[in-house]
Amino acid sequence: MREWFSKTDPTVKKETLYIASVTGILSLLLQAGFLVSMHWNYTVLLGNLLGAVTAVGNFFLMGLTVQNAVEREKKPAADLMKFSQNMRLLMQLVVAVLGFALPCFNGYAVIIPLFFPRIAVTVRPFLKKNGE
């Protein structure tokens, strides 16, 4: 496991850490929103954790796929990317269904964090200093 992680590109690690950080901050805001609206209970926390872990894991898997795709020819790389995208989308769908189907999760608290990486990617240019 350690050897596998050490082969992960530093950029993939750095960007995944950024996504995880923003997801953590937005998850705290999500918890606060449920608390303020007086709808918070343990299912919100569990749902948020499930959604956040899925979102960050999805981003990390995408980074690994891109890392592996750049080492291949054009057609195999495109096939790998398409397969990965389909499998990651299926994973998110399964998690979303489980989030609504199982009573230990608040479905909305599962779904909302799945959008956090997109928000993180969108705000990233505004957070960079002087074009870094």
Tab-separated table of C-alpha atoms in Angstrom, residues 19-20 22-24 26-27 30-31 43-59 88 91-100 104-118:
chain	number	residue	atom	x	y	z
A	19	ILE	CA	-10.226	19.114	-2.659
A	20	ALA	CA	-10.319	17.375	0.728
A	22	VAL	CA	-12.414	22.558	0.707
A	23	THR	CA	-14.762	19.600	1.140
A	24	GLY	CA	-14.037	19.638	4.876
A	26	LEU	CA	-17.967	23.077	3.120
A	27	SER	CA	-18.992	20.040	5.171
A	30	LEU	CA	-23.390	22.054	5.752
A	31	GLN	CA	-23.502	20.770	9.334
A	43	THR	CA	-27.919	10.920	10.164
A	44	VAL	CA	-26.806	14.300	8.819
A	45	LEU	CA	-23.291	13.711	10.141
A	46	LEU	CA	-23.131	10.156	8.762
A	47	GLY	CA	-24.561	11.240	5.418
A	48	ASN	CA	-22.121	14.120	5.172
A	49	LEU	CA	-19.205	11.797	5.935
A	50	LEU	CA	-20.336	9.285	3.313
A	51	GLY	CA	-20.820	11.960	0.675
A	52	ALA	CA	-17.559	13.755	1.447
A	53	VAL	CA	-15.457	10.580	1.428
A	54	THR	CA	-17.072	9.558	-1.850
A	55	ALA	CA	-16.468	12.980	-3.403
A	56	VAL	CA	-12.798	13.133	-2.390
A	57	GLY	CA	-12.260	9.488	-3.331
A	58	ASN	CA	-13.829	10.110	-6.717
A	59	PHE	CA	-11.482	13.029	-7.328
A	88	ARG	CA	-16.879	6.639	-10.858
A	91	MET	CA	-20.068	4.632	-7.654
A	92	GLN	CA	-21.617	8.020	-6.940
A	93	LEU	CA	-25.037	6.799	-8.036
A	94	VAL	CA	-24.807	3.768	-5.733
A	95	VAL	CA	-23.750	5.988	-2.827
A	96	ALA	CA	-26.617	8.404	-3.522
A	97	VAL	CA	-29.155	5.568	-3.630
A	98	LEU	CA	-27.761	4.106	-0.402
A	99	GLY	CA	-27.906	7.559	1.166
A	100	PHE	CA	-31.646	7.755	0.586
A	104	CYS	CA	-28.815	5.807	9.071
A	105	PHE	CA	-28.055	8.468	6.420
A	106	ASN	CA	-29.711	11.757	5.600
A	107	GLY	CA	-29.986	11.556	1.817
A	108	TYR	CA	-29.542	15.280	1.254
A	109	ALA	CA	-26.438	15.283	3.431
A	110	VAL	CA	-25.056	12.514	1.202
A	111	ILE	CA	-25.865	14.214	-2.111
A	112	ILE	CA	-24.750	17.776	-1.362
A	113	PRO	CA	-21.049	16.951	-0.682
A	114	LEU	CA	-20.817	15.238	-4.063
A	115	PHE	CA	-20.864	18.771	-5.543
A	116	PHE	CA	-18.129	20.138	-3.262
A	117	PRO	CA	-15.200	19.206	-5.557
A	118	ARG	CA	-16.833	21.113	-8.424
